[in-house]
């Protein structure tokens, strides 16, 4: 059974930081490209950051320079370090794992930015 379990969300003040984690099980983690998506109320789900099985990364323009995605294949975990959080960053953040033939989603973790 494949599971992607996100953690690390919460309430933070503008300018603050959070680190999200996504622990994967039931997949050969190292061969999967991993991504973080987010969905705010009334908006479509959007890609925030992604990392390939080889470690190449890409980011949405809105988070470049503030967010960093990384992976630990030994721990089957992908991280999203979020710094300088802005009022437009709040959303449910979802972990995503994919290969050419498979794709899986986590259940999401809420990020709230408020003073």
Short mmCIF file of N, CA and C in Angstrom, two decimals, residues 4-77:
data_model
loop_
_atom_site.label_atom_id
_atom_site.label_comp_id
_atom_site.label_asym_id
_atom_site.label_seq_id
_atom_site.Cartn_x
_atom_site.Cartn_y
_atom_site.Cartn_z
N UNK A 4 1.85 8.46 1.23
CA UNK A 4 2.64 9.69 1.31
C UNK A 4 2.06 10.49 2.46
N UNK A 5 2.84 10.68 3.50
CA UNK A 5 2.34 11.31 4.71
C UNK A 5 3.08 12.62 4.93
N UNK A 6 2.34 13.72 4.78
CA UNK A 6 2.92 15.04 4.98
C UNK A 6 2.85 15.45 6.44
N UNK A 7 3.79 16.27 6.84
CA UNK A 7 3.79 16.84 8.18
C UNK A 7 4.53 18.17 8.14
N UNK A 8 4.38 18.95 9.20
CA UNK A 8 5.13 20.19 9.32
C UNK A 8 4.34 21.45 9.04
N UNK A 9 3.11 21.31 8.61
CA UNK A 9 2.30 22.49 8.38
C UNK A 9 1.90 23.14 9.69
N UNK A 10 1.33 24.34 9.59
CA UNK A 10 0.90 25.04 10.78
C UNK A 10 0.71 26.51 10.54
N UNK A 11 0.67 27.25 11.63
CA UNK A 11 0.48 28.69 11.60
C UNK A 11 1.82 29.39 11.80
N UNK A 12 2.11 30.34 10.94
CA UNK A 12 3.35 31.08 11.05
C UNK A 12 3.08 32.54 10.70
N UNK A 13 3.86 33.43 11.27
CA UNK A 13 3.71 34.84 10.96
C UNK A 13 4.36 35.16 9.62
N UNK A 14 3.91 36.22 8.97
CA UNK A 14 4.57 36.65 7.73
C UNK A 14 6.07 36.84 7.97
N UNK A 15 6.85 36.36 7.03
CA UNK A 15 8.30 36.41 7.16
C UNK A 15 8.89 35.21 7.86
N UNK A 16 8.05 34.36 8.42
CA UNK A 16 8.52 33.20 9.13
C UNK A 16 8.84 32.03 8.22
N UNK A 17 9.19 30.92 8.85
CA UNK A 17 9.62 29.73 8.12
C UNK A 17 8.89 28.49 8.62
N UNK A 18 8.75 27.56 7.71
CA UNK A 18 8.25 26.22 8.04
C UNK A 18 9.00 25.22 7.19
N UNK A 19 9.11 24.00 7.69
CA UNK A 19 9.66 22.92 6.87
C UNK A 19 8.64 21.80 6.81
N UNK A 20 8.21 21.51 5.61
CA UNK A 20 7.30 20.40 5.39
C UNK A 20 8.09 19.14 5.09
N UNK A 21 7.55 18.03 5.54
CA UNK A 21 8.15 16.72 5.26
C UNK A 21 7.09 15.82 4.64
N UNK A 22 7.52 14.93 3.80
CA UNK A 22 6.64 13.93 3.21
C UNK A 22 7.36 12.59 3.26
N UNK A 23 6.84 11.72 4.09
CA UNK A 23 7.42 10.39 4.23
C UNK A 23 6.67 9.41 3.34
N UNK A 24 7.41 8.73 2.49
CA UNK A 24 6.81 7.80 1.54
C UNK A 24 7.04 6.36 1.97
N UNK A 25 6.05 5.54 1.71
CA UNK A 25 6.18 4.10 1.93
C UNK A 25 5.42 3.37 0.84
N UNK A 26 5.83 2.14 0.59
CA UNK A 26 5.17 1.34 -0.43
C UNK A 26 5.62 1.61 -1.84
N UNK A 27 6.63 2.45 -2.01
CA UNK A 27 7.18 2.72 -3.34
C UNK A 27 8.71 2.64 -3.27
N UNK A 28 9.31 2.44 -4.43
CA UNK A 28 10.77 2.52 -4.52
C UNK A 28 11.10 4.00 -4.66
N UNK A 29 11.27 4.65 -3.54
CA UNK A 29 11.30 6.10 -3.47
C UNK A 29 12.33 6.70 -4.42
N UNK A 30 13.50 6.11 -4.49
CA UNK A 30 14.60 6.75 -5.21
C UNK A 30 14.33 6.90 -6.71
N UNK A 31 13.38 6.14 -7.26
CA UNK A 31 13.12 6.25 -8.70
C UNK A 31 12.00 7.23 -9.02
N UNK A 32 11.36 7.75 -7.98
CA UNK A 32 10.24 8.65 -8.18
C UNK A 32 10.69 10.11 -8.21
N UNK A 33 10.11 10.86 -9.14
CA UNK A 33 10.18 12.31 -9.06
C UNK A 33 9.17 12.75 -7.99
N UNK A 34 9.58 13.69 -7.17
CA UNK A 34 8.73 14.15 -6.07
C UNK A 34 8.40 15.63 -6.25
N UNK A 35 7.23 15.97 -5.79
CA UNK A 35 6.84 17.37 -5.92
C UNK A 35 5.98 17.82 -4.77
N UNK A 36 5.95 19.12 -4.59
CA UNK A 36 5.02 19.76 -3.66
C UNK A 36 4.09 20.66 -4.47
N UNK A 37 2.81 20.48 -4.24
CA UNK A 37 1.78 21.30 -4.84
C UNK A 37 1.04 22.01 -3.71
N UNK A 38 0.30 23.04 -4.08
CA UNK A 38 -0.55 23.70 -3.09
C UNK A 38 -1.88 24.10 -3.73
N UNK A 39 -2.87 24.17 -2.87
CA UNK A 39 -4.19 24.59 -3.33
C UNK A 39 -4.81 25.49 -2.28
N UNK A 40 -5.06 26.71 -2.67
CA UNK A 40 -5.75 27.66 -1.81
C UNK A 40 -7.24 27.60 -2.11
N UNK A 41 -8.08 28.03 -1.18
CA UNK A 41 -9.53 27.99 -1.40
C UNK A 41 -9.92 28.75 -2.66
N UNK A 42 -10.72 28.10 -3.49
CA UNK A 42 -11.20 28.73 -4.71
C UNK A 42 -10.21 28.78 -5.85
N UNK A 43 -9.04 28.17 -5.65
CA UNK A 43 -8.01 28.20 -6.69
C UNK A 43 -7.65 26.79 -7.11
N UNK A 44 -7.02 26.71 -8.28
CA UNK A 44 -6.57 25.40 -8.75
C UNK A 44 -5.30 24.98 -8.02
N UNK A 45 -5.10 23.69 -7.97
CA UNK A 45 -3.86 23.16 -7.40
C UNK A 45 -2.71 23.54 -8.32
N UNK A 46 -1.62 24.00 -7.73
CA UNK A 46 -0.49 24.45 -8.53
C UNK A 46 0.80 23.82 -8.02
N UNK A 47 1.73 23.63 -8.96
CA UNK A 47 3.03 23.10 -8.59
C UNK A 47 3.83 24.19 -7.87
N UNK A 48 4.42 23.81 -6.75
CA UNK A 48 5.28 24.72 -6.00
C UNK A 48 6.74 24.43 -6.29
N UNK A 49 7.11 23.15 -6.17
CA UNK A 49 8.50 22.75 -6.38
C UNK A 49 8.54 21.27 -6.69
N UNK A 50 9.55 20.88 -7.45
CA UNK A 50 9.70 19.48 -7.82
C UNK A 50 11.17 19.11 -7.82
N UNK A 51 11.42 17.82 -7.60
CA UNK A 51 12.78 17.31 -7.63
C UNK A 51 12.76 15.96 -8.32
N UNK A 52 13.65 15.79 -9.28
CA UNK A 52 13.69 14.54 -10.02
C UNK A 52 14.40 13.46 -9.21
N UNK A 53 14.37 12.25 -9.73
CA UNK A 53 15.09 11.16 -9.06
C UNK A 53 16.59 11.43 -9.04
N UNK A 54 17.06 12.22 -9.99
CA UNK A 54 18.47 12.56 -10.04
C UNK A 54 18.84 13.78 -9.24
N UNK A 55 17.84 14.46 -8.67
CA UNK A 55 18.12 15.60 -7.81
C UNK A 55 17.95 16.96 -8.46
N UNK A 56 17.56 17.01 -9.72
CA UNK A 56 17.31 18.31 -10.36
C UNK A 56 16.02 18.91 -9.82
N UNK A 57 16.03 20.21 -9.67
CA UNK A 57 14.88 20.88 -9.06
C UNK A 57 14.30 21.96 -9.97
N UNK A 58 13.03 22.24 -9.78
CA UNK A 58 12.43 23.41 -10.39
C UNK A 58 11.37 23.96 -9.45
N UNK A 59 11.13 25.26 -9.61
CA UNK A 59 10.26 25.98 -8.69
C UNK A 59 9.29 26.88 -9.44
N UNK A 60 8.14 27.10 -8.82
CA UNK A 60 7.24 28.13 -9.31
C UNK A 60 7.93 29.48 -9.13
N UNK A 61 7.67 30.39 -10.06
CA UNK A 61 8.30 31.71 -9.98
C UNK A 61 8.00 32.40 -8.66
N UNK A 62 6.82 32.18 -8.14
CA UNK A 62 6.38 32.88 -6.93
C UNK A 62 7.14 32.46 -5.67
N UNK A 63 7.85 31.33 -5.74
CA UNK A 63 8.55 30.85 -4.54
C UNK A 63 10.06 30.78 -4.74
N UNK A 64 10.53 31.07 -5.93
CA UNK A 64 11.97 31.02 -6.18
C UNK A 64 12.72 31.93 -5.22
N UNK A 65 13.79 31.40 -4.67
CA UNK A 65 14.59 32.17 -3.72
C UNK A 65 14.08 32.10 -2.29
N UNK A 66 12.88 31.57 -2.11
CA UNK A 66 12.32 31.48 -0.75
C UNK A 66 12.15 30.04 -0.30
N UNK A 67 11.78 29.16 -1.23
CA UNK A 67 11.52 27.76 -0.90
C UNK A 67 12.62 26.88 -1.46
N UNK A 68 12.90 25.80 -0.75
CA UNK A 68 13.89 24.83 -1.21
C UNK A 68 13.35 23.43 -1.04
N UNK A 69 13.36 22.67 -2.13
CA UNK A 69 12.94 21.27 -2.06
C UNK A 69 14.20 20.41 -2.00
N UNK A 70 14.12 19.35 -1.22
CA UNK A 70 15.23 18.41 -1.12
C UNK A 70 14.68 17.02 -0.83
N UNK A 71 15.51 16.04 -1.02
CA UNK A 71 15.07 14.67 -0.76
C UNK A 71 16.18 13.89 -0.06
N UNK A 72 15.74 12.92 0.74
CA UNK A 72 16.65 12.01 1.42
C UNK A 72 16.21 10.61 1.06
N UNK A 73 16.90 10.02 0.10
CA UNK A 73 16.48 8.69 -0.37
C UNK A 73 16.66 7.62 0.69
N UNK A 74 17.57 7.81 1.61
CA UNK A 74 17.76 6.83 2.68
C UNK A 74 16.58 6.83 3.64
N UNK A 75 15.94 7.99 3.78
CA UNK A 75 14.79 8.12 4.68
C UNK A 75 13.46 8.11 3.95
N UNK A 76 13.50 7.95 2.61
CA UNK A 76 12.26 7.96 1.81
C UNK A 76 11.43 9.20 2.09
N UNK A 77 12.09 10.33 2.17
CA UNK A 77 11.43 11.56 2.57
C UNK A 77 11.83 12.71 1.65
#
